[in-house]
Amino acid sequence: MFAIKPRFFDDLDVVFFDHLRPSMSSTTLPAASTSALLRRRRNESEVHNTDREFRIRLELYEYKPEEIRITADKKHVTVTAKHEEREASHGFVSRKITRRYKLPDNVDPQSLKSSMNSQGVLCIRGQKKEETCREVPITVEYKSSRDW
């Protein structure tokens, strides 16, 4: 098993939360409803398995990159995020989440890379192994009609 350390970078294609937070704060919905709508996105994940790559996207905006640990073996990728108790608006909070994903057989665990953008979206990508076309030669045996 080996660890993958997430890198932190800005990814301009993920601006959903930047648009969601202001619109949710300006809405006329009660605070409980607004909180429930935002909470629904917390720690949400998506798995994409295409012809070229395997990709996991996980919402971890409550964690810093150094609070995230990613490990992989031949069959699974495990993401653990944890932060110690810190002061929040209504007291103190500590959080821990662990997600485990099954790796497809044709993904090389050594090819896994991770990155995290400024909105807290963790992305783990793995390349598919090259499928080699294995041709098996088949010899043709010739038998004369007398041999049948």
C-alpha positions as a LaTeX table, in Angstrom:
\begin{tabular}{lrrr}
\hline
Residue & $x$ (\AA) & $y$ (\AA) & $z$ (\AA) \\
\hline
Met1 & 0.00 & 0.00 & 0.00 \\
Phe2 & 1.30 & 3.48 & $-0.77$ \\
Ala3 & 0.13 & 6.98 & 0.04 \\
Ile4 & $-0.84$ & 9.68 & $-2.45$ \\
Lys5 & $-0.41$ & 13.27 & $-1.24$ \\
Pro6 & $-2.95$ & 15.69 & $-2.75$ \\
Arg7 & $-1.65$ & 18.83 & $-4.42$ \\
Phe8 & $-3.48$ & 22.13 & $-4.02$ \\
Phe9 & $-4.30$ & 24.14 & $-7.14$ \\
Asp10 & $-6.99$ & 26.37 & $-8.63$ \\
Asp11 & $-9.30$ & 24.62 & $-11.05$ \\
Leu12 & $-11.47$ & 27.09 & $-12.93$ \\
Asp13 & $-13.92$ & 24.47 & $-14.18$ \\
Val14 & $-15.30$ & 23.86 & $-10.69$ \\
Val15 & $-17.09$ & 27.04 & $-9.67$ \\
Phe16 & $-20.33$ & 25.49 & $-8.50$ \\
Phe17 & $-19.79$ & 26.29 & $-4.83$ \\
Asp18 & $-18.72$ & 29.86 & $-5.55$ \\
His19 & $-22.11$ & 30.41 & $-7.20$ \\
Leu20 & $-24.10$ & 28.30 & $-4.75$ \\
Arg21 & $-23.01$ & 29.93 & $-1.50$ \\
Pro22 & $-23.93$ & 33.54 & $-2.41$ \\
Ser23 & $-27.27$ & 32.52 & $-3.91$ \\
Met24 & $-28.13$ & 30.40 & $-0.89$ \\
Ser25 & $-27.30$ & 33.20 & 1.54 \\
Ser26 & $-29.49$ & 35.68 & $-0.33$ \\
Thr27 & $-32.49$ & 33.38 & $-0.63$ \\
Thr28 & $-35.67$ & 33.81 & 1.40 \\
Leu29 & $-35.64$ & 30.20 & 2.56 \\
Pro30 & $-35.39$ & 29.61 & 6.32 \\
Ala31 & $-31.88$ & 28.98 & 7.63 \\
Ala32 & $-32.61$ & 25.30 & 8.33 \\
Ser33 & $-33.61$ & 24.70 & 4.70 \\
Thr34 & $-30.56$ & 26.54 & 3.40 \\
Ser35 & $-28.31$ & 24.52 & 5.68 \\
Ala36 & $-29.93$ & 21.26 & 4.53 \\
Leu37 & $-29.37$ & 22.16 & 0.87 \\
Leu38 & $-25.70$ & 22.92 & 1.45 \\
Arg39 & $-25.20$ & 19.85 & 3.63 \\
Arg40 & $-26.47$ & 17.63 & 0.84 \\
Arg41 & $-23.33$ & 18.50 & $-1.17$ \\
Arg42 & $-20.90$ & 17.91 & 1.73 \\
Asn43 & $-18.58$ & 14.99 & 1.04 \\
Glu44 & $-20.47$ & 14.07 & $-2.13$ \\
Ser45 & $-18.46$ & 12.00 & $-4.57$ \\
Glu46 & $-18.60$ & 11.06 & $-8.23$ \\
Val47 & $-16.84$ & 8.16 & $-9.93$ \\
His48 & $-16.15$ & 8.25 & $-13.67$ \\
Asn49 & $-14.81$ & 5.20 & $-15.44$ \\
Thr50 & $-14.10$ & 6.03 & $-19.08$ \\
Asp51 & $-12.13$ & 4.24 & $-21.79$ \\
Arg52 & $-9.02$ & 6.30 & $-21.01$ \\
Glu53 & $-9.08$ & 6.89 & $-17.25$ \\
Phe54 & $-10.67$ & 6.24 & $-13.89$ \\
Arg55 & $-11.56$ & 9.39 & $-11.95$ \\
Ile56 & $-12.95$ & 10.12 & $-8.48$ \\
Arg57 & $-14.18$ & 13.58 & $-7.45$ \\
Leu58 & $-14.91$ & 14.14 & $-3.79$ \\
Glu59 & $-16.17$ & 17.30 & $-2.03$ \\
Leu60 & $-13.82$ & 17.92 & 0.91 \\
Tyr61 & $-14.10$ & 21.68 & 1.34 \\
Glu62 & $-14.00$ & 21.34 & 5.15 \\
Tyr63 & $-10.48$ & 19.87 & 5.06 \\
Lys64 & $-7.04$ & 21.20 & 4.17 \\
Pro65 & $-4.86$ & 19.14 & 1.79 \\
Glu66 & $-2.53$ & 18.19 & 4.66 \\
Glu67 & $-5.54$ & 16.72 & 6.54 \\
Ile68 & $-6.25$ & 14.26 & 3.72 \\
Arg69 & $-4.62$ & 10.86 & 3.37 \\
Ile70 & $-5.07$ & 8.73 & 0.26 \\
Thr71 & $-3.86$ & 5.15 & 0.03 \\
Ala72 & $-4.22$ & 2.55 & $-2.69$ \\
Asp73 & $-3.61$ & $-1.13$ & $-3.18$ \\
Lys74 & $-4.33$ & $-3.31$ & $-6.19$ \\
Lys75 & $-8.09$ & $-3.34$ & $-5.59$ \\
His76 & $-9.08$ & $-0.18$ & $-3.67$ \\
Val77 & $-8.44$ & 3.51 & $-3.15$ \\
Thr78 & $-9.10$ & 4.78 & 0.38 \\
Val79 & $-9.53$ & 8.47 & 1.19 \\
Thr80 & $-9.42$ & 9.53 & 4.85 \\
Ala81 & $-9.87$ & 13.17 & 5.86 \\
Lys82 & $-9.70$ & 14.26 & 9.46 \\
His83 & $-9.33$ & 17.51 & 11.34 \\
Glu84 & $-8.96$ & 17.95 & 15.05 \\
Glu85 & $-11.37$ & 19.95 & 17.13 \\
Arg86 & $-11.62$ & 23.58 & 16.06 \\
Glu87 & $-13.89$ & 26.44 & 16.91 \\
Ala88 & $-16.98$ & 26.85 & 14.74 \\
Ser89 & $-19.81$ & 29.37 & 14.78 \\
His90 & $-21.84$ & 27.37 & 17.34 \\
Gly91 & $-19.09$ & 25.74 & 19.41 \\
Phe92 & $-16.34$ & 23.28 & 18.60 \\
Val93 & $-16.29$ & 20.64 & 15.89 \\
Ser94 & $-14.04$ & 17.79 & 14.77 \\
Arg95 & $-14.67$ & 15.74 & 11.65 \\
Lys96 & $-13.46$ & 12.52 & 10.07 \\
Ile97 & $-14.55$ & 10.85 & 6.85 \\
Thr98 & $-13.33$ & 7.67 & 5.19 \\
Arg99 & $-14.33$ & 6.67 & 1.68 \\
Arg100 & $-13.23$ & 3.49 & $-0.05$ \\
Tyr101 & $-13.54$ & 2.98 & $-3.80$ \\
Lys102 & $-13.05$ & $-0.21$ & $-5.81$ \\
Leu103 & $-10.43$ & 0.12 & $-8.53$ \\
Pro104 & $-11.29$ & $-1.43$ & $-11.89$ \\
Asp105 & $-9.01$ & $-4.32$ & $-12.80$ \\
Asn106 & $-7.51$ & $-2.42$ & $-15.74$ \\
Val107 & $-6.34$ & 0.60 & $-13.68$ \\
Asp108 & $-2.73$ & 0.66 & $-12.58$ \\
Pro109 & $-2.60$ & 1.77 & $-8.90$ \\
Gln110 & 0.88 & 3.23 & $-9.51$ \\
Ser111 & $-0.63$ & 5.67 & $-12.04$ \\
Leu112 & $-2.96$ & 7.30 & $-9.48$ \\
Lys113 & $-2.49$ & 11.04 & $-8.97$ \\
Ser114 & $-4.51$ & 13.45 & $-6.87$ \\
Ser115 & $-5.12$ & 17.18 & $-6.79$ \\
Met116 & $-7.35$ & 19.51 & $-4.82$ \\
Asn117 & $-8.70$ & 22.83 & $-6.04$ \\
Ser118 & $-9.45$ & 25.99 & $-4.07$ \\
Gln119 & $-13.12$ & 25.00 & $-3.69$ \\
Gly120 & $-12.10$ & 21.84 & $-1.83$ \\
Val121 & $-12.80$ & 19.35 & $-4.60$ \\
Leu122 & $-10.39$ & 16.43 & $-4.48$ \\
Cys123 & $-9.78$ & 14.68 & $-7.79$ \\
Ile124 & $-8.03$ & 11.32 & $-8.05$ \\
Arg125 & $-7.14$ & 10.06 & $-11.53$ \\
Gly126 & $-5.74$ & 6.76 & $-12.69$ \\
Gln127 & $-4.72$ & 5.70 & $-16.18$ \\
Lys128 & $-6.08$ & 2.56 & $-17.75$ \\
Lys129 & $-3.60$ & $-0.18$ & $-18.53$ \\
Glu130 & $-2.90$ & $-0.70$ & $-22.20$ \\
Glu131 & $-4.88$ & $-3.65$ & $-23.41$ \\
Thr132 & $-2.56$ & $-5.71$ & $-25.51$ \\
Cys133 & $-4.14$ & $-7.62$ & $-28.29$ \\
Arg134 & $-2.78$ & $-11.07$ & $-27.79$ \\
Glu135 & $-2.85$ & $-12.98$ & $-31.02$ \\
Val136 & $-2.48$ & $-16.66$ & $-30.64$ \\
Pro137 & $-1.27$ & $-18.40$ & $-33.78$ \\
Ile138 & $-3.22$ & $-21.51$ & $-34.64$ \\
Thr139 & $-1.53$ & $-24.00$ & $-36.86$ \\
Val140 & $-3.44$ & $-25.60$ & $-39.65$ \\
Glu141 & $-3.08$ & $-29.31$ & $-39.81$ \\
Tyr142 & $-3.46$ & $-30.75$ & $-43.24$ \\
Lys143 & $-5.02$ & $-34.14$ & $-43.57$ \\
Ser144 & $-5.63$ & $-35.78$ & $-46.85$ \\
Ser145 & $-9.02$ & $-37.29$ & $-47.49$ \\
Arg146 & $-7.50$ & $-40.70$ & $-46.93$ \\
Asp147 & $-6.68$ & $-39.77$ & $-43.28$ \\
Trp148 & $-10.32$ & $-39.08$ & $-42.35$ \\
\hline
\end{tabular}
